[in-house]
């Protein structure tokens, strides 16, 4: 760093820079009588401290003085009037030309900060133009004017230019650090934002900031207690976090904006809240703010809106202070539908819901946009939420968290039995895959409840309930949760909210299916074909079949049997007996809920029983509910969501009425369920039921042989049970008498019942 030739040496007095314009030149200002502009000097302030400056002459400077700007005096530790030794300095251009210089930059005055992006490439070009052929030292401070803004700079690092480049040869790639260098036209200037600065730099002439990965390195699905949501997590990651993981330079160049909102919806107990909580743990972000929707609401005017503003206050303050360097702020809204209902629909005169929605809209994506927030909303009722919140830029990523499939159920059960497996408390006969197969349409919460119920059953075996309740410690040490504990809990304790409730349809087929002839077999075979079509055909995700026939012919029992044999995970019977006393609107809502629940399962079967009763049809008048009719017409034709399949089985005793109502067209096909119409079929049914002895059946067969009868299987069963209450010798005659009493023996020898 020592000068090669000293041609000037003088003691001079430090002075204040005469004008602001001269302060921006980064030069020490001298009299024309002392030095010429463009010369380089060393200024020795103490025996051990020398500083290199480029000088500029000006007529206002008194000879014998050297004027410095405030940043220069700070850097060199100079005071006004201090005597310094000034000597000429010559740069060795083979070693001291600047190849690359890293400069720390910030606004000179904090009050002049703004969030506008500054192009570092233009800044570097302007810097070289302003300060070309000037000397710079590491730690040097200076002021730089760019775009009518003043910036404070500190030289952080200087690399010498490769000597091969100066000779016109290919660069060797060798890098040499130097303390003092000369800025030339092809030097590279790199800007680095000062720590905690709110300055936003764009372009290539800036340092690649050391980025802390947004994803925690120890993130693990199973350890976090999440199972069956792999696809949902990957979809959320692709949409919401890919832009946050990518290098900011590339994101800037693409003009890409981060996703600010995620809406998780689906049935209760499927892991929405758990997933939102774990997203907060997964990310290296500020501690998530978790808010229950109803907590926001306040009876005082303006307080609910103020509560919303408080949630975003920290993110706003940090973005103003740090700009793009701000950390990610996560706000989690549980039960979002409580505060974000459709505007204009509230019955309350205060309109508090509307103003809360307005406030939330403006905060997520209003005029002053925040780019450092991620809002996660959760709801079971996405249909209630204001549509303005659902557009891109707000709750942009909408993810259904549905019931887990079999693979997901295996994951969830493994998570909840892991601790027992670790401490050898799980019986060897417990097969998680078997349990996953048996728990169709169980939500994650219900699977956790199943494990708890099995544990309770196992622990209960080791409790002695005498005068006091005690634990048998000797046996308790050998505690094992066995397969029987799980199966017992499965059958008795935990039932899925969305799925097959066997009690629902078992009452309809408690007497079994009496296959009294080919007509019944054909109906069951056709039903099996329709089930297979629903399962296997991608062209017909919705299959609707109508079982029609006279009253008491067993239509409901056959529909329930077809549904049971399908083994679909979701089977529901929509029947009039569950809607007694319902108004037309509540009946429509109940029917719609059955179908909405069905859409949540991969494979579903809905039995719409006794349609004319659902429609409140009576022949006198005639009268029926047009509201229910229109609802059924829409639901029977509405295809399920993509990837879901639905089989609808309707039953009716009045096909002619449905024909007049134009409802038959809503069904894919119609299957006729006949009554027993011949004596042979009647005897076959008696034999299958096994109620009469062989001799009694022979007697009945002789009486009905060759005669035509007309009786439904349900009515037949009722007459048989009445007859069996008689003494043995009167049972047959009573049965035949009941057959005649129900109808009449006409001229064609036909018994009609």
PDB file of C-alpha atoms in Angstrom, residues 229-476:
ATOM      1  CA  UNK A 229     -52.912 -36.416   4.026  1.00  0.00           C
ATOM      2  CA  UNK A 230     -49.781 -36.874   1.893  1.00  0.00           C
ATOM      3  CA  UNK A 231     -51.468 -35.766  -1.351  1.00  0.00           C
ATOM      4  CA  UNK A 232     -53.122 -32.774   0.306  1.00  0.00           C
ATOM      5  CA  UNK A 233     -49.795 -31.669   1.831  1.00  0.00           C
ATOM      6  CA  UNK A 234     -47.986 -31.996  -1.504  1.00  0.00           C
ATOM      7  CA  UNK A 235     -50.730 -29.972  -3.247  1.00  0.00           C
ATOM      8  CA  UNK A 236     -50.591 -27.239  -0.586  1.00  0.00           C
ATOM      9  CA  UNK A 237     -46.789 -27.203  -0.777  1.00  0.00           C
ATOM     10  CA  UNK A 238     -46.862 -26.888  -4.583  1.00  0.00           C
ATOM     11  CA  UNK A 239     -49.328 -24.009  -4.538  1.00  0.00           C
ATOM     12  CA  UNK A 240     -48.451 -22.107  -1.358  1.00  0.00           C
ATOM     13  CA  UNK A 241     -44.783 -22.686  -0.527  1.00  0.00           C
ATOM     14  CA  UNK A 242     -42.885 -23.361  -3.762  1.00  0.00           C
ATOM     15  CA  UNK A 243     -42.489 -19.620  -4.404  1.00  0.00           C
ATOM     16  CA  UNK A 244     -41.250 -19.085  -0.827  1.00  0.00           C
ATOM     17  CA  UNK A 245     -38.616 -21.837  -1.090  1.00  0.00           C
ATOM     18  CA  UNK A 246     -37.238 -20.684  -4.462  1.00  0.00           C
ATOM     19  CA  UNK A 247     -34.379 -18.114  -4.555  1.00  0.00           C
ATOM     20  CA  UNK A 248     -35.866 -14.598  -4.269  1.00  0.00           C
ATOM     21  CA  UNK A 249     -33.896 -13.392  -7.328  1.00  0.00           C
ATOM     22  CA  UNK A 250     -35.683 -15.837  -9.623  1.00  0.00           C
ATOM     23  CA  UNK A 251     -39.054 -15.115  -7.975  1.00  0.00           C
ATOM     24  CA  UNK A 252     -38.473 -11.379  -8.582  1.00  0.00           C
ATOM     25  CA  UNK A 253     -37.509 -11.963 -12.214  1.00  0.00           C
ATOM     26  CA  UNK A 254     -40.698 -13.980 -12.762  1.00  0.00           C
ATOM     27  CA  UNK A 255     -42.814 -11.248 -11.172  1.00  0.00           C
ATOM     28  CA  UNK A 256     -44.269 -13.950  -8.928  1.00  0.00           C
ATOM     29  CA  UNK A 257     -46.397 -13.134  -5.885  1.00  0.00           C
ATOM     30  CA  UNK A 258     -46.688 -15.445  -2.922  1.00  0.00           C
ATOM     31  CA  UNK A 259     -49.963 -17.174  -2.049  1.00  0.00           C
ATOM     32  CA  UNK A 260     -51.466 -15.411   0.965  1.00  0.00           C
ATOM     33  CA  UNK A 261     -54.431 -17.617   1.864  1.00  0.00           C
ATOM     34  CA  UNK A 262     -55.286 -21.303   2.203  1.00  0.00           C
ATOM     35  CA  UNK A 263     -58.821 -22.568   2.904  1.00  0.00           C
ATOM     36  CA  UNK A 264     -59.097 -26.066   4.388  1.00  0.00           C
ATOM     37  CA  UNK A 265     -62.592 -27.557   4.334  1.00  0.00           C
ATOM     38  CA  UNK A 266     -64.143 -30.966   4.844  1.00  0.00           C
ATOM     39  CA  UNK A 267     -66.038 -33.130   7.361  1.00  0.00           C
ATOM     40  CA  UNK A 268     -65.376 -32.711  11.101  1.00  0.00           C
ATOM     41  CA  UNK A 269     -62.535 -34.786  12.535  1.00  0.00           C
ATOM     42  CA  UNK A 270     -60.564 -35.192   9.300  1.00  0.00           C
ATOM     43  CA  UNK A 271     -57.522 -33.180  10.385  1.00  0.00           C
ATOM     44  CA  UNK A 272     -58.100 -29.576   9.236  1.00  0.00           C
ATOM     45  CA  UNK A 273     -57.059 -27.957  12.517  1.00  0.00           C
ATOM     46  CA  UNK A 274     -54.218 -30.444  12.967  1.00  0.00           C
ATOM     47  CA  UNK A 275     -52.912 -29.726   9.469  1.00  0.00           C
ATOM     48  CA  UNK A 276     -53.049 -25.943   9.997  1.00  0.00           C
ATOM     49  CA  UNK A 277     -51.222 -26.282  13.326  1.00  0.00           C
ATOM     50  CA  UNK A 278     -48.533 -28.454  11.755  1.00  0.00           C
ATOM     51  CA  UNK A 279     -48.070 -26.081   8.798  1.00  0.00           C
ATOM     52  CA  UNK A 280     -47.095 -23.482  11.410  1.00  0.00           C
ATOM     53  CA  UNK A 281     -44.542 -25.911  12.934  1.00  0.00           C
ATOM     54  CA  UNK A 282     -43.307 -26.968   9.500  1.00  0.00           C
ATOM     55  CA  UNK A 283     -42.302 -23.422   8.553  1.00  0.00           C
ATOM     56  CA  UNK A 284     -39.497 -21.293   9.925  1.00  0.00           C
ATOM     57  CA  UNK A 285     -41.855 -18.411  10.612  1.00  0.00           C
ATOM     58  CA  UNK A 286     -43.162 -16.261  13.431  1.00  0.00           C
ATOM     59  CA  UNK A 287     -45.247 -18.088  16.040  1.00  0.00           C
ATOM     60  CA  UNK A 288     -48.653 -18.650  14.367  1.00  0.00           C
ATOM     61  CA  UNK A 289     -51.616 -16.686  15.708  1.00  0.00           C
ATOM     62  CA  UNK A 290     -54.509 -19.118  16.163  1.00  0.00           C
ATOM     63  CA  UNK A 291     -57.942 -17.491  16.336  1.00  0.00           C
ATOM     64  CA  UNK A 292     -61.347 -19.095  16.782  1.00  0.00           C
ATOM     65  CA  UNK A 293     -63.847 -17.321  14.543  1.00  0.00           C
ATOM     66  CA  UNK A 294     -66.384 -16.460  17.274  1.00  0.00           C
ATOM     67  CA  UNK A 295     -63.636 -14.841  19.435  1.00  0.00           C
ATOM     68  CA  UNK A 296     -63.338 -12.019  16.890  1.00  0.00           C
ATOM     69  CA  UNK A 297     -66.945 -10.891  17.311  1.00  0.00           C
ATOM     70  CA  UNK A 298     -67.684  -8.201  19.873  1.00  0.00           C
ATOM     71  CA  UNK A 299     -70.973  -6.546  20.775  1.00  0.00           C
ATOM     72  CA  UNK A 300     -69.442  -3.042  20.741  1.00  0.00           C
ATOM     73  CA  UNK A 301     -69.419  -1.148  17.442  1.00  0.00           C
ATOM     74  CA  UNK A 302     -66.039  -1.268  15.709  1.00  0.00           C
ATOM     75  CA  UNK A 303     -64.438  -3.695  18.181  1.00  0.00           C
ATOM     76  CA  UNK A 304     -64.734  -6.739  15.882  1.00  0.00           C
ATOM     77  CA  UNK A 305     -62.973  -4.860  13.069  1.00  0.00           C
ATOM     78  CA  UNK A 306     -60.300  -3.671  15.521  1.00  0.00           C
ATOM     79  CA  UNK A 307     -59.690  -7.305  16.524  1.00  0.00           C
ATOM     80  CA  UNK A 308     -59.022  -8.137  12.859  1.00  0.00           C
ATOM     81  CA  UNK A 309     -56.608  -5.187  12.521  1.00  0.00           C
ATOM     82  CA  UNK A 310     -54.677  -6.291  15.636  1.00  0.00           C
ATOM     83  CA  UNK A 311     -54.023  -9.690  14.042  1.00  0.00           C
ATOM     84  CA  UNK A 312     -52.254  -8.047  11.092  1.00  0.00           C
ATOM     85  CA  UNK A 313     -50.536  -5.226  13.032  1.00  0.00           C
ATOM     86  CA  UNK A 314     -47.243  -7.082  13.644  1.00  0.00           C
ATOM     87  CA  UNK A 315     -46.945  -8.119   9.989  1.00  0.00           C
ATOM     88  CA  UNK A 316     -47.653  -4.548   8.814  1.00  0.00           C
ATOM     89  CA  UNK A 317     -45.099  -3.030  11.190  1.00  0.00           C
ATOM     90  CA  UNK A 318     -42.410  -5.535  10.198  1.00  0.00           C
ATOM     91  CA  UNK A 319     -43.040  -5.086   6.478  1.00  0.00           C
ATOM     92  CA  UNK A 320     -42.706  -1.293   6.811  1.00  0.00           C
ATOM     93  CA  UNK A 321     -39.477  -1.729   8.797  1.00  0.00           C
ATOM     94  CA  UNK A 322     -37.816  -4.575   6.914  1.00  0.00           C
ATOM     95  CA  UNK A 323     -39.606  -4.734   3.568  1.00  0.00           C
ATOM     96  CA  UNK A 324     -38.846  -7.943   1.675  1.00  0.00           C
ATOM     97  CA  UNK A 325     -36.647  -9.117   4.582  1.00  0.00           C
ATOM     98  CA  UNK A 326     -39.692  -9.491   6.813  1.00  0.00           C
ATOM     99  CA  UNK A 327     -40.334 -12.943   8.226  1.00  0.00           C
ATOM    100  CA  UNK A 328     -43.497 -14.909   7.422  1.00  0.00           C
ATOM    101  CA  UNK A 329     -46.485 -14.230   9.701  1.00  0.00           C
ATOM    102  CA  UNK A 330     -49.082 -17.025   9.896  1.00  0.00           C
ATOM    103  CA  UNK A 331     -52.658 -16.338  11.040  1.00  0.00           C
ATOM    104  CA  UNK A 332     -54.919 -19.376  11.501  1.00  0.00           C
ATOM    105  CA  UNK A 333     -58.719 -18.889  11.572  1.00  0.00           C
ATOM    106  CA  UNK A 334     -60.650 -21.829  12.990  1.00  0.00           C
ATOM    107  CA  UNK A 335     -64.397 -21.914  12.215  1.00  0.00           C
ATOM    108  CA  UNK A 336     -63.996 -19.223   9.551  1.00  0.00           C
ATOM    109  CA  UNK A 337     -67.677 -19.446   8.580  1.00  0.00           C
ATOM    110  CA  UNK A 338     -68.577 -17.880  11.961  1.00  0.00           C
ATOM    111  CA  UNK A 339     -67.205 -14.490  10.879  1.00  0.00           C
ATOM    112  CA  UNK A 340     -67.106 -14.599   7.067  1.00  0.00           C
ATOM    113  CA  UNK A 341     -70.696 -15.346   6.072  1.00  0.00           C
ATOM    114  CA  UNK A 342     -72.024 -13.997   2.767  1.00  0.00           C
ATOM    115  CA  UNK A 343     -72.487 -10.254   3.115  1.00  0.00           C
ATOM    116  CA  UNK A 344     -76.085  -9.066   3.126  1.00  0.00           C
ATOM    117  CA  UNK A 345     -77.427 -12.353   4.485  1.00  0.00           C
ATOM    118  CA  UNK A 346     -77.242 -11.627   8.238  1.00  0.00           C
ATOM    119  CA  UNK A 347     -80.515 -11.212  10.089  1.00  0.00           C
ATOM    120  CA  UNK A 348     -78.866  -8.847  12.589  1.00  0.00           C
ATOM    121  CA  UNK A 349     -79.485  -5.126  12.078  1.00  0.00           C
ATOM    122  CA  UNK A 350     -75.919  -4.240  13.162  1.00  0.00           C
ATOM    123  CA  UNK A 351     -74.303  -5.672  10.007  1.00  0.00           C
ATOM    124  CA  UNK A 352     -71.265  -6.654  12.117  1.00  0.00           C
ATOM    125  CA  UNK A 353     -70.535  -9.723   9.952  1.00  0.00           C
ATOM    126  CA  UNK A 354     -70.413  -7.579   6.816  1.00  0.00           C
ATOM    127  CA  UNK A 355     -67.924  -5.074   8.254  1.00  0.00           C
ATOM    128  CA  UNK A 356     -65.701  -7.886   9.609  1.00  0.00           C
ATOM    129  CA  UNK A 357     -65.599  -9.468   6.137  1.00  0.00           C
ATOM    130  CA  UNK A 358     -64.790  -6.066   4.607  1.00  0.00           C
ATOM    131  CA  UNK A 359     -61.960  -5.532   7.074  1.00  0.00           C
ATOM    132  CA  UNK A 360     -60.508  -8.987   6.430  1.00  0.00           C
ATOM    133  CA  UNK A 361     -60.700  -8.487   2.650  1.00  0.00           C
ATOM    134  CA  UNK A 362     -58.796  -5.203   2.850  1.00  0.00           C
ATOM    135  CA  UNK A 363     -56.101  -6.658   5.109  1.00  0.00           C
ATOM    136  CA  UNK A 364     -55.379  -9.780   3.049  1.00  0.00           C
ATOM    137  CA  UNK A 365     -55.408  -8.130  -0.376  1.00  0.00           C
ATOM    138  CA  UNK A 366     -56.316  -4.483  -0.113  1.00  0.00           C
ATOM    139  CA  UNK A 367     -54.724  -1.292  -1.439  1.00  0.00           C
ATOM    140  CA  UNK A 368     -51.704  -1.673   0.881  1.00  0.00           C
ATOM    141  CA  UNK A 369     -50.720  -5.239   0.118  1.00  0.00           C
ATOM    142  CA  UNK A 370     -48.906  -7.368   2.667  1.00  0.00           C
ATOM    143  CA  UNK A 371     -46.536  -9.929   1.199  1.00  0.00           C
ATOM    144  CA  UNK A 372     -45.331 -11.417   4.482  1.00  0.00           C
ATOM    145  CA  UNK A 373     -48.556 -13.118   5.606  1.00  0.00           C
ATOM    146  CA  UNK A 374     -50.117 -16.535   5.212  1.00  0.00           C
ATOM    147  CA  UNK A 375     -53.747 -16.781   6.366  1.00  0.00           C
ATOM    148  CA  UNK A 376     -55.105 -20.300   6.881  1.00  0.00           C
ATOM    149  CA  UNK A 377     -58.878 -20.646   7.257  1.00  0.00           C
ATOM    150  CA  UNK A 378     -60.786 -23.782   8.276  1.00  0.00           C
ATOM    151  CA  UNK A 379     -64.471 -24.586   7.957  1.00  0.00           C
ATOM    152  CA  UNK A 380     -66.950 -27.437   7.634  1.00  0.00           C
ATOM    153  CA  UNK A 381     -69.239 -25.175   5.591  1.00  0.00           C
ATOM    154  CA  UNK A 382     -67.403 -23.539   2.651  1.00  0.00           C
ATOM    155  CA  UNK A 383     -70.786 -22.737   1.075  1.00  0.00           C
ATOM    156  CA  UNK A 384     -71.432 -20.140   3.821  1.00  0.00           C
ATOM    157  CA  UNK A 385     -68.267 -18.100   3.208  1.00  0.00           C
ATOM    158  CA  UNK A 386     -68.420 -14.824   1.261  1.00  0.00           C
ATOM    159  CA  UNK A 387     -67.350 -15.408  -2.336  1.00  0.00           C
ATOM    160  CA  UNK A 388     -65.071 -12.330  -2.385  1.00  0.00           C
ATOM    161  CA  UNK A 389     -62.782 -14.145   0.072  1.00  0.00           C
ATOM    162  CA  UNK A 390     -62.477 -17.117  -2.271  1.00  0.00           C
ATOM    163  CA  UNK A 391     -60.957 -15.348  -5.258  1.00  0.00           C
ATOM    164  CA  UNK A 392     -57.238 -15.632  -6.191  1.00  0.00           C
ATOM    165  CA  UNK A 393     -55.116 -13.283  -4.108  1.00  0.00           C
ATOM    166  CA  UNK A 394     -57.105 -14.059  -0.949  1.00  0.00           C
ATOM    167  CA  UNK A 395     -58.016 -17.642   0.008  1.00  0.00           C
ATOM    168  CA  UNK A 396     -56.493 -18.776  -3.252  1.00  0.00           C
ATOM    169  CA  UNK A 397     -55.686 -22.390  -2.367  1.00  0.00           C
ATOM    170  CA  UNK A 398     -58.854 -24.315  -1.515  1.00  0.00           C
ATOM    171  CA  UNK A 399     -58.130 -27.814  -0.238  1.00  0.00           C
ATOM    172  CA  UNK A 400     -60.698 -30.432   0.742  1.00  0.00           C
ATOM    173  CA  UNK A 401     -59.531 -32.496   3.692  1.00  0.00           C
ATOM    174  CA  UNK A 402     -61.739 -35.545   3.179  1.00  0.00           C
ATOM    175  CA  UNK A 403     -62.128 -38.926   4.805  1.00  0.00           C
ATOM    176  CA  UNK A 404     -58.890 -40.955   4.648  1.00  0.00           C
ATOM    177  CA  UNK A 405     -58.626 -43.867   2.216  1.00  0.00           C
ATOM    178  CA  UNK A 406     -57.377 -47.303   3.309  1.00  0.00           C
ATOM    179  CA  UNK A 407     -53.707 -46.343   2.953  1.00  0.00           C
ATOM    180  CA  UNK A 408     -54.351 -43.197   4.998  1.00  0.00           C
ATOM    181  CA  UNK A 409     -56.167 -45.180   7.695  1.00  0.00           C
ATOM    182  CA  UNK A 410     -53.149 -47.500   7.986  1.00  0.00           C
ATOM    183  CA  UNK A 411     -50.919 -44.436   8.520  1.00  0.00           C
ATOM    184  CA  UNK A 412     -53.262 -42.942  11.133  1.00  0.00           C
ATOM    185  CA  UNK A 413     -53.625 -46.208  13.062  1.00  0.00           C
ATOM    186  CA  UNK A 414     -49.842 -46.685  12.989  1.00  0.00           C
ATOM    187  CA  UNK A 415     -49.385 -43.194  14.453  1.00  0.00           C
ATOM    188  CA  UNK A 416     -51.851 -43.827  17.300  1.00  0.00           C
ATOM    189  CA  UNK A 417     -50.527 -47.313  18.123  1.00  0.00           C
ATOM    190  CA  UNK A 418     -46.812 -46.419  17.793  1.00  0.00           C
ATOM    191  CA  UNK A 419     -46.353 -45.816  21.534  1.00  0.00           C
ATOM    192  CA  UNK A 420     -47.986 -49.146  22.436  1.00  0.00           C
ATOM    193  CA  UNK A 421     -45.858 -50.923  19.852  1.00  0.00           C
ATOM    194  CA  UNK A 422     -42.701 -49.293  21.241  1.00  0.00           C
ATOM    195  CA  UNK A 423     -43.393 -50.530  24.788  1.00  0.00           C
ATOM    196  CA  UNK A 424     -44.705 -53.927  23.666  1.00  0.00           C
ATOM    197  CA  UNK A 425     -48.272 -53.268  24.842  1.00  0.00           C
ATOM    198  CA  UNK A 426     -49.900 -54.107  21.503  1.00  0.00           C
ATOM    199  CA  UNK A 427     -51.025 -57.719  21.055  1.00  0.00           C
ATOM    200  CA  UNK A 428     -49.329 -59.757  18.341  1.00  0.00           C
ATOM    201  CA  UNK A 429     -52.729 -60.588  16.827  1.00  0.00           C
ATOM    202  CA  UNK A 430     -53.509 -56.914  16.044  1.00  0.00           C
ATOM    203  CA  UNK A 431     -53.310 -56.364  12.292  1.00  0.00           C
ATOM    204  CA  UNK A 432     -53.432 -52.663  11.449  1.00  0.00           C
ATOM    205  CA  UNK A 433     -54.251 -53.425   7.788  1.00  0.00           C
ATOM    206  CA  UNK A 434     -57.264 -55.511   8.862  1.00  0.00           C
ATOM    207  CA  UNK A 435     -58.483 -52.651  11.078  1.00  0.00           C
ATOM    208  CA  UNK A 436     -58.001 -50.187   8.215  1.00  0.00           C
ATOM    209  CA  UNK A 437     -60.160 -52.407   5.976  1.00  0.00           C
ATOM    210  CA  UNK A 438     -62.892 -52.606   8.623  1.00  0.00           C
ATOM    211  CA  UNK A 439     -62.986 -48.862   9.296  1.00  0.00           C
ATOM    212  CA  UNK A 440     -64.366 -47.564   6.006  1.00  0.00           C
ATOM    213  CA  UNK A 441     -65.405 -43.898   6.182  1.00  0.00           C
ATOM    214  CA  UNK A 442     -63.852 -43.374   9.631  1.00  0.00           C
ATOM    215  CA  UNK A 443     -62.333 -39.934  10.073  1.00  0.00           C
ATOM    216  CA  UNK A 444     -58.928 -39.435  11.700  1.00  0.00           C
ATOM    217  CA  UNK A 445     -60.591 -38.372  14.979  1.00  0.00           C
ATOM    218  CA  UNK A 446     -62.809 -41.479  14.957  1.00  0.00           C
ATOM    219  CA  UNK A 447     -59.786 -43.740  14.377  1.00  0.00           C
ATOM    220  CA  UNK A 448     -58.055 -42.091  17.340  1.00  0.00           C
ATOM    221  CA  UNK A 449     -61.249 -42.671  19.358  1.00  0.00           C
ATOM    222  CA  UNK A 450     -61.235 -46.340  18.295  1.00  0.00           C
ATOM    223  CA  UNK A 451     -57.688 -46.785  19.643  1.00  0.00           C
ATOM    224  CA  UNK A 452     -58.710 -45.073  22.913  1.00  0.00           C
ATOM    225  CA  UNK A 453     -61.775 -47.304  23.241  1.00  0.00           C
ATOM    226  CA  UNK A 454     -59.661 -50.445  22.688  1.00  0.00           C
ATOM    227  CA  UNK A 455     -57.172 -49.254  25.323  1.00  0.00           C
ATOM    228  CA  UNK A 456     -60.023 -48.649  27.795  1.00  0.00           C
ATOM    229  CA  UNK A 457     -61.413 -52.132  27.140  1.00  0.00           C
ATOM    230  CA  UNK A 458     -57.988 -53.695  27.737  1.00  0.00           C
ATOM    231  CA  UNK A 459     -57.401 -51.721  30.944  1.00  0.00           C
ATOM    232  CA  UNK A 460     -60.869 -52.555  32.240  1.00  0.00           C
ATOM    233  CA  UNK A 461     -59.950 -56.255  32.292  1.00  0.00           C
ATOM    234  CA  UNK A 462     -57.392 -55.555  35.010  1.00  0.00           C
ATOM    235  CA  UNK A 463     -59.626 -53.542  37.328  1.00  0.00           C
ATOM    236  CA  UNK A 464     -61.192 -55.337  40.295  1.00  0.00           C
ATOM    237  CA  UNK A 465     -64.510 -53.724  41.147  1.00  0.00           C
ATOM    238  CA  UNK A 466     -65.207 -54.970  44.684  1.00  0.00           C
ATOM    239  CA  UNK A 467     -66.034 -52.719  47.639  1.00  0.00           C
ATOM    240  CA  UNK A 468     -63.301 -50.465  46.239  1.00  0.00           C
ATOM    241  CA  UNK A 469     -62.036 -50.103  42.690  1.00  0.00           C
ATOM    242  CA  UNK A 470     -58.496 -51.472  42.482  1.00  0.00           C
ATOM    243  CA  UNK A 471     -56.045 -52.336  39.749  1.00  0.00           C
ATOM    244  CA  UNK A 472     -54.706 -55.887  39.753  1.00  0.00           C
ATOM    245  CA  UNK A 473     -51.024 -54.887  39.541  1.00  0.00           C
ATOM    246  CA  UNK A 474     -49.721 -58.391  38.869  1.00  0.00           C
ATOM    247  CA  UNK A 475     -51.900 -58.769  35.791  1.00  0.00           C
ATOM    248  CA  UNK A 476     -51.634 -55.091  34.805  1.00  0.00           C
TER     249      UNK A 476
END
